[in-house]
PDB file of C-alpha atoms in Angstrom:
ATOM      1  CA  MET A 103      -0.507  -0.190   0.011  1.00  0.00           C
ATOM      2  CA  ASP A 104       1.434   3.659  -0.883  1.00  0.00           C
ATOM      3  CA  ALA A 105       0.761   7.150   0.940  1.00  0.00           C
ATOM      4  CA  PRO A 106      -2.140   8.918  -1.272  1.00  0.00           C
ATOM      5  CA  ARG A 107      -0.819  10.961  -4.034  1.00  0.00           C
ATOM      6  CA  LEU A 108      -1.685  14.849  -3.801  1.00  0.00           C
ATOM      7  CA  ASP A 109      -4.386  14.333  -6.416  1.00  0.00           C
ATOM      8  CA  ASP A 110      -5.509  11.192  -4.688  1.00  0.00           C
ATOM      9  CA  PRO A 111      -9.014  11.904  -2.553  1.00  0.00           C
ATOM     10  CA  ARG A 112      -8.928  12.225   1.087  1.00  0.00           C
ATOM     11  CA  HIS A 113     -12.254  10.805   1.188  1.00  0.00           C
ATOM     12  CA  ILE A 114     -14.493   8.564  -0.896  1.00  0.00           C
ATOM     13  CA  GLY A 115     -18.154   8.800   0.343  1.00  0.00           C
ATOM     14  CA  PRO A 116     -18.179   8.680   3.951  1.00  0.00           C
ATOM     15  CA  HIS A 117     -14.748   6.927   4.013  1.00  0.00           C
ATOM     16  CA  ILE A 118     -11.337   8.161   5.321  1.00  0.00           C
ATOM     17  CA  VAL A 119      -8.463   6.844   2.395  1.00  0.00           C
ATOM     18  CA  LEU A 120      -5.770   5.259   4.144  1.00  0.00           C
ATOM     19  CA  GLY A 121      -3.454   4.628   1.069  1.00  0.00           C
ATOM     20  CA  ARG A 122      -3.692   3.399  -2.506  1.00  0.00           C
ATOM     21  CA  LEU A 123      -3.179   0.217  -3.890  1.00  0.00           C
ATOM     22  CA  GLY A 124      -0.615  -0.335  -7.131  1.00  0.00           C
ATOM     23  CA  ASP A 125      -0.081   1.979  -9.691  1.00  0.00           C
ATOM     24  CA  GLU A 126      -3.258   1.061 -12.233  1.00  0.00           C
ATOM     25  CA  LEU A 127      -1.977   3.321 -14.875  1.00  0.00           C
ATOM     26  CA  GLY A 128       0.659   0.544 -15.720  1.00  0.00           C
ATOM     27  CA  HIS A 129      -1.861  -2.152 -15.441  1.00  0.00           C
ATOM     28  CA  SER A 130      -4.235  -1.241 -18.284  1.00  0.00           C
ATOM     29  CA  ALA A 131      -7.303  -1.139 -15.668  1.00  0.00           C
ATOM     30  CA  GLY A 132      -9.859   1.090 -15.732  1.00  0.00           C
ATOM     31  CA  GLU A 133     -10.159   1.831 -12.020  1.00  0.00           C
ATOM     32  CA  ARG A 134      -8.283   2.909  -9.273  1.00  0.00           C
ATOM     33  CA  ARG A 135      -8.119   1.028  -5.681  1.00  0.00           C
ATOM     34  CA  PHE A 136      -7.440   2.066  -1.949  1.00  0.00           C
ATOM     35  CA  VAL A 137      -7.678   1.365   1.557  1.00  0.00           C
ATOM     36  CA  VAL A 138     -10.576   3.151   3.469  1.00  0.00           C
ATOM     37  CA  ARG A 139     -11.761   3.119   7.070  1.00  0.00           C
ATOM     38  CA  SER A 140     -15.481   3.521   7.598  1.00  0.00           C
ATOM     39  CA  ALA A 141     -17.090   5.545  10.304  1.00  0.00           C
ATOM     40  CA  ASP A 142     -17.982   2.571  12.352  1.00  0.00           C
ATOM     41  CA  GLY A 143     -14.039   1.204  12.030  1.00  0.00           C
ATOM     42  CA  ALA A 144     -14.089  -1.373   8.937  1.00  0.00           C
ATOM     43  CA  THR A 145     -11.162  -1.723   6.561  1.00  0.00           C
ATOM     44  CA  LEU A 146     -12.604  -1.157   2.952  1.00  0.00           C
ATOM     45  CA  LEU A 147     -11.763  -1.632  -0.536  1.00  0.00           C
ATOM     46  CA  ALA A 148     -13.049   0.982  -2.553  1.00  0.00           C
ATOM     47  CA  ARG A 149     -12.499   1.471  -5.933  1.00  0.00           C
ATOM     48  CA  LEU A 150     -13.002   4.797  -8.206  1.00  0.00           C
ATOM     49  CA  PRO A 151     -13.005   5.021 -12.334  1.00  0.00           C
ATOM     50  CA  ARG A 152      -9.855   6.169 -13.914  1.00  0.00           C
ATOM     51  CA  ALA A 153      -9.616  10.139 -14.843  1.00  0.00           C
ATOM     52  CA  ASP A 154      -9.704   8.778 -18.787  1.00  0.00           C
ATOM     53  CA  VAL A 155     -12.861   6.314 -18.077  1.00  0.00           C
ATOM     54  CA  ASP A 156     -16.420   7.542 -18.502  1.00  0.00           C
ATOM     55  CA  PRO A 157     -17.570   7.870 -14.920  1.00  0.00           C
ATOM     56  CA  THR A 158     -21.205   7.183 -15.582  1.00  0.00           C
ATOM     57  CA  ARG A 159     -20.481   4.086 -17.969  1.00  0.00           C
ATOM     58  CA  TRP A 160     -18.652   2.982 -15.036  1.00  0.00           C
ATOM     59  CA  ALA A 161     -20.890   3.809 -12.230  1.00  0.00           C
ATOM     60  CA  ILE A 162     -23.334   1.643 -14.763  1.00  0.00           C
ATOM     61  CA  GLU A 163     -21.219  -1.478 -14.319  1.00  0.00           C
ATOM     62  CA  ALA A 164     -20.599  -0.602 -10.610  1.00  0.00           C
ATOM     63  CA  GLU A 165     -24.098  -0.951 -10.072  1.00  0.00           C
ATOM     64  CA  GLY A 166     -23.900  -4.112 -12.369  1.00  0.00           C
ATOM     65  CA  ALA A 167     -21.788  -5.914  -9.854  1.00  0.00           C
ATOM     66  CA  ARG A 168     -23.551  -4.911  -6.863  1.00  0.00           C
ATOM     67  CA  ARG A 169     -27.089  -6.913  -7.981  1.00  0.00           C
ATOM     68  CA  LEU A 170     -24.478  -9.759  -9.180  1.00  0.00           C
ATOM     69  CA  SER A 171     -24.277 -12.741  -7.094  1.00  0.00           C
ATOM     70  CA  VAL A 172     -21.225 -15.049  -8.360  1.00  0.00           C
ATOM     71  CA  SER A 173     -18.341 -16.524  -6.561  1.00  0.00           C
ATOM     72  CA  GLY A 174     -15.043 -15.484  -8.102  1.00  0.00           C
ATOM     73  CA  PHE A 175     -16.424 -12.048  -8.813  1.00  0.00           C
ATOM     74  CA  LEU A 176     -15.003  -9.194  -6.466  1.00  0.00           C
ATOM     75  CA  ALA A 177     -17.669  -8.539  -4.013  1.00  0.00           C
ATOM     76  CA  VAL A 178     -19.763  -4.925  -4.753  1.00  0.00           C
ATOM     77  CA  ASP A 179     -21.566  -3.632  -1.427  1.00  0.00           C
ATOM     78  CA  GLU A 180     -22.063  -0.322  -1.747  1.00  0.00           C
ATOM     79  CA  VAL A 181     -21.862   2.039  -4.581  1.00  0.00           C
ATOM     80  CA  GLY A 182     -21.848   5.466  -4.232  1.00  0.00           C
ATOM     81  CA  GLY A 183     -21.369   9.446  -5.847  1.00  0.00           C
ATOM     82  CA  GLY A 184     -23.091  11.681  -7.556  1.00  0.00           C
ATOM     83  CA  PRO A 185     -22.881  15.348  -9.317  1.00  0.00           C
ATOM     84  CA  ALA A 186     -20.396  16.580  -7.511  1.00  0.00           C
ATOM     85  CA  GLU A 187     -17.852  13.501  -6.876  1.00  0.00           C
ATOM     86  CA  LEU A 188     -16.746  10.824  -8.813  1.00  0.00           C
ATOM     87  CA  PRO A 189     -18.809   7.119  -8.786  1.00  0.00           C
ATOM     88  CA  TRP A 190     -17.128   4.681  -5.907  1.00  0.00           C
ATOM     89  CA  CYS A 191     -18.041   1.298  -5.052  1.00  0.00           C
ATOM     90  CA  THR A 192     -16.469  -0.909  -1.427  1.00  0.00           C
ATOM     91  CA  ALA A 193     -16.119  -4.303  -0.430  1.00  0.00           C
ATOM     92  CA  PRO A 194     -14.718  -5.697   3.007  1.00  0.00           C
ATOM     93  CA  TYR A 195     -11.059  -5.005   2.279  1.00  0.00           C
ATOM     94  CA  VAL A 196      -8.691  -8.505   2.086  1.00  0.00           C
ATOM     95  CA  PRO A 197      -4.861  -8.667   0.873  1.00  0.00           C
ATOM     96  CA  ALA A 198      -5.119  -9.017  -2.742  1.00  0.00           C
ATOM     97  CA  LEU A 199      -2.605  -8.632  -5.761  1.00  0.00           C
ATOM     98  CA  PRO A 200      -3.070  -7.904  -9.446  1.00  0.00           C
ATOM     99  CA  LEU A 201      -1.842 -10.921 -11.292  1.00  0.00           C
ATOM    100  CA  PRO A 202       1.026  -8.270 -12.853  1.00  0.00           C
ATOM    101  CA  ASP A 203       2.047  -7.090  -9.286  1.00  0.00           C
ATOM    102  CA  ALA A 204       2.368 -11.080  -8.376  1.00  0.00           C
ATOM    103  CA  LEU A 205       4.759 -11.646 -11.754  1.00  0.00           C
ATOM    104  CA  ARG A 206       6.854  -8.443 -10.073  1.00  0.00           C
ATOM    105  CA  ALA A 207       6.688 -10.465  -6.966  1.00  0.00           C
ATOM    106  CA  HIS A 208       7.442 -13.746  -7.675  1.00  0.00           C
ATOM    107  CA  GLY A 209      10.443 -12.316 -10.270  1.00  0.00           C
ATOM    108  CA  GLY A 210       8.858 -13.492 -13.337  1.00  0.00           C
ATOM    109  CA  PRO A 211       6.353 -15.987 -14.902  1.00  0.00           C
ATOM    110  CA  LEU A 212       4.621 -18.087 -12.396  1.00  0.00           C
ATOM    111  CA  PRO A 213       5.420 -21.843 -12.114  1.00  0.00           C
ATOM    112  CA  ASP A 214       3.199 -24.508 -13.906  1.00  0.00           C
ATOM    113  CA  PRO A 215       0.994 -26.151 -11.262  1.00  0.00           C
ATOM    114  CA  VAL A 216      -0.147 -22.465 -10.068  1.00  0.00           C
ATOM    115  CA  VAL A 217      -1.091 -21.192 -13.354  1.00  0.00           C
ATOM    116  CA  ARG A 218      -3.360 -24.348 -14.090  1.00  0.00           C
ATOM    117  CA  ALA A 219      -5.027 -23.922 -10.659  1.00  0.00           C
ATOM    118  CA  LEU A 220      -5.404 -20.310 -11.646  1.00  0.00           C
ATOM    119  CA  GLY A 221      -6.827 -21.271 -14.712  1.00  0.00           C
ATOM    120  CA  ALA A 222      -9.359 -23.757 -13.045  1.00  0.00           C
ATOM    121  CA  ALA A 223     -10.550 -21.605 -10.266  1.00  0.00           C
ATOM    122  CA  LEU A 224     -10.631 -18.879 -13.406  1.00  0.00           C
ATOM    123  CA  ALA A 225     -12.938 -21.205 -15.932  1.00  0.00           C
ATOM    124  CA  ARG A 226     -15.017 -22.492 -13.005  1.00  0.00           C
ATOM    125  CA  THR A 227     -15.948 -19.034 -12.217  1.00  0.00           C
ATOM    126  CA  LEU A 228     -16.781 -17.915 -15.693  1.00  0.00           C
ATOM    127  CA  ALA A 229     -18.695 -21.593 -16.590  1.00  0.00           C
ATOM    128  CA  THR A 230     -20.639 -20.294 -13.490  1.00  0.00           C
ATOM    129  CA  ALA A 231     -21.577 -16.567 -14.924  1.00  0.00           C
ATOM    130  CA  HIS A 232     -21.974 -18.020 -18.184  1.00  0.00           C
ATOM    131  CA  ALA A 233     -24.726 -20.340 -17.371  1.00  0.00           C
ATOM    132  CA  ARG A 234     -26.608 -17.607 -15.960  1.00  0.00           C
ATOM    133  CA  GLY A 235     -26.367 -15.570 -19.230  1.00  0.00           C
ATOM    134  CA  VAL A 236     -23.266 -13.045 -17.733  1.00  0.00           C
ATOM    135  CA  PRO A 237     -20.320 -12.158 -19.279  1.00  0.00           C
ATOM    136  CA  HIS A 238     -17.800 -10.627 -17.282  1.00  0.00           C
ATOM    137  CA  ALA A 239     -16.666  -8.383 -20.128  1.00  0.00           C
ATOM    138  CA  GLY A 240     -13.506  -7.283 -18.393  1.00  0.00           C
ATOM    139  CA  LEU A 241     -10.959  -9.844 -18.115  1.00  0.00           C
ATOM    140  CA  SER A 242      -7.509  -9.364 -18.596  1.00  0.00           C
ATOM    141  CA  PRO A 243      -4.016  -9.480 -16.286  1.00  0.00           C
ATOM    142  CA  ALA A 244      -4.900  -6.929 -14.408  1.00  0.00           C
ATOM    143  CA  ALA A 245      -8.662  -8.219 -13.396  1.00  0.00           C
ATOM    144  CA  VAL A 246      -7.887 -10.832 -11.492  1.00  0.00           C
ATOM    145  CA  LEU A 247      -6.437 -10.591  -8.227  1.00  0.00           C
ATOM    146  CA  LEU A 248      -4.732 -13.206  -6.234  1.00  0.00           C
ATOM    147  CA  THR A 249      -5.858 -13.925  -2.368  1.00  0.00           C
ATOM    148  CA  THR A 250      -4.831 -16.694  -0.367  1.00  0.00           C
ATOM    149  CA  ASP A 251      -8.961 -18.036  -0.992  1.00  0.00           C
ATOM    150  CA  GLY A 252      -8.785 -17.924  -4.581  1.00  0.00           C
ATOM    151  CA  PRO A 253      -8.857 -15.435  -7.307  1.00  0.00           C
ATOM    152  CA  ARG A 254     -11.399 -12.916  -7.505  1.00  0.00           C
ATOM    153  CA  LEU A 255     -12.307 -10.835 -10.615  1.00  0.00           C
ATOM    154  CA  ARG A 256     -12.437  -7.141 -10.527  1.00  0.00           C
ATOM    155  CA  CYS A 257     -13.389  -5.080 -13.436  1.00  0.00           C
ATOM    156  CA  PHE A 258     -16.618  -6.508 -14.193  1.00  0.00           C
ATOM    157  CA  GLY A 259     -18.183  -4.859 -17.525  1.00  0.00           C
ATOM    158  CA  ALA A 260     -15.209  -2.909 -18.309  1.00  0.00           C
ATOM    159  CA  VAL A 261     -15.584  -3.753 -22.147  1.00  0.00           C
ATOM    160  CA  ARG A 262     -19.070  -1.885 -22.296  1.00  0.00           C
ATOM    161  CA  ALA A 263     -17.779   0.672 -19.548  1.00  0.00           C
ATOM    162  CA  ALA A 264     -15.075   1.734 -22.486  1.00  0.00           C
ATOM    163  CA  ALA A 265     -17.441   2.495 -25.180  1.00  0.00           C
ATOM    164  CA  PRO A 266     -21.143   1.554 -26.119  1.00  0.00           C
ATOM    165  CA  ASP A 267     -21.750  -1.504 -28.374  1.00  0.00           C
ATOM    166  CA  GLY A 268     -21.169  -0.196 -32.085  1.00  0.00           C
ATOM    167  CA  GLU A 269     -18.013   1.824 -31.318  1.00  0.00           C
ATOM    168  CA  PRO A 270     -14.565   0.536 -31.786  1.00  0.00           C
ATOM    169  CA  ARG A 271     -12.696  -0.060 -28.745  1.00  0.00           C
ATOM    170  CA  SER A 272      -9.366  -0.608 -29.614  1.00  0.00           C
ATOM    171  CA  GLY A 273      -6.529   1.268 -27.723  1.00  0.00           C
ATOM    172  CA  LEU A 274      -9.039   3.085 -25.248  1.00  0.00           C
ATOM    173  CA  PRO A 275      -8.238   3.740 -21.811  1.00  0.00           C
ATOM    174  CA  GLY A 276      -8.928   0.891 -19.082  1.00  0.00           C
ATOM    175  CA  LEU A 277      -9.029  -1.884 -21.740  1.00  0.00           C
ATOM    176  CA  ASP A 278      -6.035  -4.320 -22.311  1.00  0.00           C
ATOM    177  CA  SER A 279      -5.527  -5.080 -25.923  1.00  0.00           C
ATOM    178  CA  GLY A 280      -3.850  -8.170 -25.650  1.00  0.00           C
ATOM    179  CA  ALA A 281      -7.009  -9.672 -23.999  1.00  0.00           C
ATOM    180  CA  LEU A 282      -9.445  -7.915 -25.633  1.00  0.00           C
ATOM    181  CA  ALA A 283     -10.981 -10.606 -28.041  1.00  0.00           C
ATOM    182  CA  PRO A 284     -11.343  -9.208 -31.587  1.00  0.00           C
ATOM    183  CA  GLU A 285     -15.122  -9.262 -32.521  1.00  0.00           C
ATOM    184  CA  GLN A 286     -15.238  -6.831 -29.184  1.00  0.00           C
ATOM    185  CA  ALA A 287     -12.702  -4.437 -30.184  1.00  0.00           C
ATOM    186  CA  ALA A 288     -14.599  -3.783 -33.001  1.00  0.00           C
ATOM    187  CA  GLY A 289     -17.593  -2.946 -31.120  1.00  0.00           C
ATOM    188  CA  GLY A 290     -19.051  -6.009 -30.517  1.00  0.00           C
ATOM    189  CA  PRO A 291     -21.350  -6.785 -27.684  1.00  0.00           C
ATOM    190  CA  PRO A 292     -19.714  -8.629 -24.463  1.00  0.00           C
ATOM    191  CA  ARG A 293     -20.550 -12.474 -25.041  1.00  0.00           C
ATOM    192  CA  PRO A 294     -18.975 -15.330 -23.459  1.00  0.00           C
ATOM    193  CA  PRO A 295     -16.657 -16.612 -26.503  1.00  0.00           C
ATOM    194  CA  GLY A 296     -14.851 -12.772 -25.734  1.00  0.00           C
ATOM    195  CA  ASP A 297     -14.168 -14.002 -21.582  1.00  0.00           C
ATOM    196  CA  VAL A 298     -12.720 -17.125 -23.235  1.00  0.00           C
ATOM    197  CA  TYR A 299     -10.413 -15.436 -25.194  1.00  0.00           C
ATOM    198  CA  ALA A 300      -9.646 -13.002 -22.363  1.00  0.00           C
ATOM    199  CA  LEU A 301      -8.857 -16.226 -20.023  1.00  0.00           C
ATOM    200  CA  GLY A 302      -6.317 -17.411 -22.593  1.00  0.00           C
ATOM    201  CA  ALA A 303      -4.696 -13.964 -22.775  1.00  0.00           C
ATOM    202  CA  VAL A 304      -4.577 -14.162 -19.291  1.00  0.00           C
ATOM    203  CA  LEU A 305      -2.895 -17.695 -19.014  1.00  0.00           C
ATOM    204  CA  ALA A 306      -0.837 -17.215 -21.274  1.00  0.00           C
ATOM    205  CA  TYR A 307       0.304 -14.095 -19.264  1.00  0.00           C
ATOM    206  CA  ALA A 308       0.871 -15.853 -16.283  1.00  0.00           C
ATOM    207  CA  ALA A 309       2.902 -18.604 -17.781  1.00  0.00           C
ATOM    208  CA  THR A 310       5.682 -16.650 -20.188  1.00  0.00           C
ATOM    209  CA  GLY A 311       4.729 -12.529 -18.909  1.00  0.00           C
ATOM    210  CA  HIS A 312       3.006 -11.365 -21.740  1.00  0.00           C
ATOM    211  CA  THR A 313      -0.353 -12.151 -23.352  1.00  0.00           C
ATOM    212  CA  VAL A 314       0.157 -13.140 -26.952  1.00  0.00           C
ATOM    213  CA  PRO A 315       3.471 -15.338 -26.937  1.00  0.00           C
ATOM    214  CA  GLU A 316       4.603 -17.895 -29.486  1.00  0.00           C
ATOM    215  CA  ARG A 317       2.786 -21.429 -28.936  1.00  0.00           C
ATOM    216  CA  ASP A 318       6.418 -22.724 -28.038  1.00  0.00           C
ATOM    217  CA  GLU A 319       6.531 -20.314 -25.270  1.00  0.00           C
ATOM    218  CA  LEU A 320       3.609 -21.762 -23.622  1.00  0.00           C
ATOM    219  CA  PRO A 321       4.039 -24.851 -21.176  1.00  0.00           C
ATOM    220  CA  SER A 322       2.932 -27.944 -22.933  1.00  0.00           C
ATOM    221  CA  PHE A 323      -0.255 -28.070 -21.049  1.00  0.00           C
ATOM    222  CA  LEU A 324      -1.554 -24.951 -22.037  1.00  0.00           C
ATOM    223  CA  ARG A 325      -0.501 -25.113 -25.961  1.00  0.00           C
ATOM    224  CA  GLU A 326      -3.707 -26.510 -27.216  1.00  0.00           C
ATOM    225  CA  PRO A 327      -6.273 -24.539 -24.470  1.00  0.00           C
ATOM    226  CA  VAL A 328      -4.632 -21.119 -25.016  1.00  0.00           C
ATOM    227  CA  THR A 329      -4.051 -21.178 -28.845  1.00  0.00           C
ATOM    228  CA  ALA A 330      -8.281 -22.310 -29.017  1.00  0.00           C
ATOM    229  CA  CYS A 331      -9.136 -19.788 -26.472  1.00  0.00           C
ATOM    230  CA  LEU A 332      -7.263 -16.874 -28.697  1.00  0.00           C
ATOM    231  CA  SER A 333      -8.681 -18.083 -32.400  1.00  0.00           C
ATOM    232  CA  ARG A 334     -10.422 -15.319 -33.837  1.00  0.00           C
ATOM    233  CA  ASP A 335     -13.288 -16.758 -34.694  1.00  0.00           C
ATOM    234  CA  PRO A 336     -15.617 -17.138 -31.644  1.00  0.00           C
ATOM    235  CA  GLU A 337     -16.881 -20.239 -32.412  1.00  0.00           C
ATOM    236  CA  ARG A 338     -13.981 -22.065 -32.360  1.00  0.00           C
ATOM    237  CA  ARG A 339     -13.153 -20.693 -29.037  1.00  0.00           C
ATOM    238  CA  PRO A 340     -13.945 -23.265 -26.435  1.00  0.00           C
ATOM    239  CA  GLN A 341     -16.634 -22.778 -23.363  1.00  0.00           C
ATOM    240  CA  ALA A 342     -15.447 -22.187 -20.029  1.00  0.00           C
ATOM    241  CA  TYR A 343     -16.699 -25.522 -18.755  1.00  0.00           C
ATOM    242  CA  GLU A 344     -14.553 -27.195 -21.399  1.00  0.00           C
ATOM    243  CA  LEU A 345     -11.252 -25.491 -20.146  1.00  0.00           C
ATOM    244  CA  LEU A 346     -12.055 -26.513 -16.736  1.00  0.00           C
ATOM    245  CA  ALA A 347     -12.078 -29.894 -17.965  1.00  0.00           C
ATOM    246  CA  LEU A 348      -8.935 -29.388 -19.359  1.00  0.00           C
ATOM    247  CA  LEU A 349      -7.257 -27.486 -16.491  1.00  0.00           C
ATOM    248  CA  GLU A 350      -8.815 -28.824 -13.117  1.00  0.00           C
ATOM    249  CA  PRO A 351      -6.110 -30.299 -11.262  1.00  0.00           C
ATOM    250  CA  THR A 352      -6.045 -34.295 -10.414  1.00  0.00           C
ATOM    251  CA  ALA A 353      -3.968 -33.972  -7.233  1.00  0.00           C
ATOM    252  CA  PRO A 354      -2.820 -31.489  -4.442  1.00  0.00           C
ATOM    253  CA  THR A 355       0.112 -29.604  -5.636  1.00  0.00           C
ATOM    254  CA  VAL A 356       2.349 -28.025  -3.221  1.00  0.00           C
ATOM    255  CA  VAL A 357       4.949 -25.288  -4.637  1.00  0.00           C
ATOM    256  CA  HIS A 358       6.080 -24.014  -1.534  1.00  0.00           C
ATOM    257  CA  GLU A 359       6.825 -25.041   1.945  1.00  0.00           C
ATOM    258  CA  ALA A 360       4.412 -23.988   4.654  1.00  0.00           C
ATOM    259  CA  THR A 361       4.163 -21.226   6.590  1.00  0.00           C
ATOM    260  CA  VAL A 362       2.825 -19.976   9.494  1.00  0.00           C
ATOM    261  CA  LEU A 363       0.320 -17.900   7.002  1.00  0.00           C
ATOM    262  CA  ASP A 364      -0.756 -21.105   5.559  1.00  0.00           C
ATOM    263  CA  THR A 365      -4.637 -21.472   6.474  1.00  0.00           C
ATOM    264  CA  ALA A 366      -5.337 -25.229   7.868  1.00  0.00           C
ATOM    265  CA  THR A 367      -7.230 -26.503   4.751  1.00  0.00           C
ATOM    266  CA  PRO A 368      -5.390 -26.026   1.645  1.00  0.00           C
ATOM    267  CA  THR A 369      -6.126 -22.865  -0.589  1.00  0.00           C
ATOM    268  CA  PRO A 370      -7.744 -23.075  -3.750  1.00  0.00           C
ATOM    269  CA  ILE A 371      -4.269 -21.643  -5.325  1.00  0.00           C
ATOM    270  CA  PRO A 372      -1.080 -23.242  -4.094  1.00  0.00           C
ATOM    271  CA  LEU A 373       0.994 -19.594  -4.426  1.00  0.00           C
ATOM    272  CA  PRO A 374       4.508 -19.397  -4.740  1.00  0.00           C
ATOM    273  CA  ALA A 375       6.313 -18.129  -0.982  1.00  0.00           C
ATOM    274  CA  SER A 376       7.171 -15.023  -2.649  1.00  0.00           C
ATOM    275  CA  VAL A 377       3.557 -14.369  -3.766  1.00  0.00           C
ATOM    276  CA  VAL A 378       2.159 -14.737  -0.203  1.00  0.00           C
ATOM    277  CA  VAL A 379       5.221 -12.768   1.087  1.00  0.00           C
ATOM    278  CA  ALA A 380       3.927  -9.471  -0.948  1.00  0.00           C
ATOM    279  CA  LEU A 381       0.273 -10.377   0.243  1.00  0.00           C
ATOM    280  CA  ALA A 382       1.171 -10.528   3.852  1.00  0.00           C
ATOM    281  CA  HIS A 383       3.270  -7.300   3.491  1.00  0.00           C
ATOM    282  CA  GLN A 384       0.491  -5.748   1.958  1.00  0.00           C
ATOM    283  CA  SER A 385      -1.852  -6.890   5.011  1.00  0.00           C
ATOM    284  CA  ALA A 386       0.605  -5.503   7.595  1.00  0.00           C
ATOM    285  CA  GLN A 387       1.039  -2.017   5.873  1.00  0.00           C
ATOM    286  CA  VAL A 388      -2.909  -2.117   6.379  1.00  0.00           C
ATOM    287  CA  LEU A 389      -2.893  -3.251   9.893  1.00  0.00           C
ATOM    288  CA  ALA A 390      -0.342  -0.687  10.238  1.00  0.00           C
ATOM    289  CA  ALA A 391      -2.310   2.525   8.855  1.00  0.00           C
ATOM    290  CA  GLU A 392      -3.097   5.126  11.028  1.00  0.00           C
ATOM    291  CA  LEU A 393      -5.791   7.777  10.341  1.00  0.00           C
ATOM    292  CA  PRO A 394      -4.665  11.064   8.646  1.00  0.00           C
ATOM    293  CA  VAL A 395      -4.502  13.721  11.207  1.00  0.00           C
ATOM    294  CA  PRO A 396      -6.941  16.534  10.399  1.00  0.00           C
ATOM    295  CA  ALA A 397      -4.940  19.916   9.422  1.00  0.00           C
ATOM    296  CA  SER A 398      -6.915  21.740  12.022  1.00  0.00           C
ATOM    297  CA  ARG A 399      -5.233  19.519  14.525  1.00  0.00           C
ATOM    298  CA  THR A 400      -1.674  20.293  13.498  1.00  0.00           C
ATOM    299  CA  ARG A 401      -2.111  24.089  14.090  1.00  0.00           C
ATOM    300  CA  HIS A 402      -0.696  25.417  17.081  1.00  0.00           C
TER     301      HIS A 402
END
């Protein structure tokens, strides 16, 4: 967690800002994340649209996410804002790293067992959402938050927030061109095959560090699934439940020695020790954060 910048808000709705999480400008995400403290002392994760993202469209998607109940999507408990302030939304805070930060903490691509488990978890989340007729429409490496309880997907509806259907979206703020399906880049409506395309890009990124690798760069277990996901023809892409069948680990895999931070039950993704340490560091910073002193109290 970093200290708020000079141009960051000191309050988000009724909540006091403790600090910011990550540099979203480098992550192709259409929103900024802050840790805030509520009046009753709860620590929350608050999100705001980036300055170059349409706040009205972002607010519509935030409200849509609040009404959803899909396991694996980052929860939205509260949506606020109005004419005098940017829209915002909040959820209970848990330590979480965007996938690009996790690779940075690990010093490069994640181990194969972690990538496989991550792929299975994301495919399961998407399969559940698609069975309800809901595409995520915002999946990218920056939208994947790693926690010790499994991944959470933020940026719900980022494709719709970037531009209405019928308008080209290629190169627009808040979208990762490497994870944007061609039909959505051209202005097509977000549909489940677009999520599958993005999932292929996310897994390629987790395994290689970039979203459009050469086939031979991918580990063998990902070559067929990722190549199929990244087909330019939506009809040739697999469905999320088919990917789940291919990626579901057949047995628990340990990729790091147990630490005092591990829970009694295995985590959904066996995170590398380097990522667990980064999550613990973030949590410690939040626990140590103090409320800012009002300017009036600092005067003598």
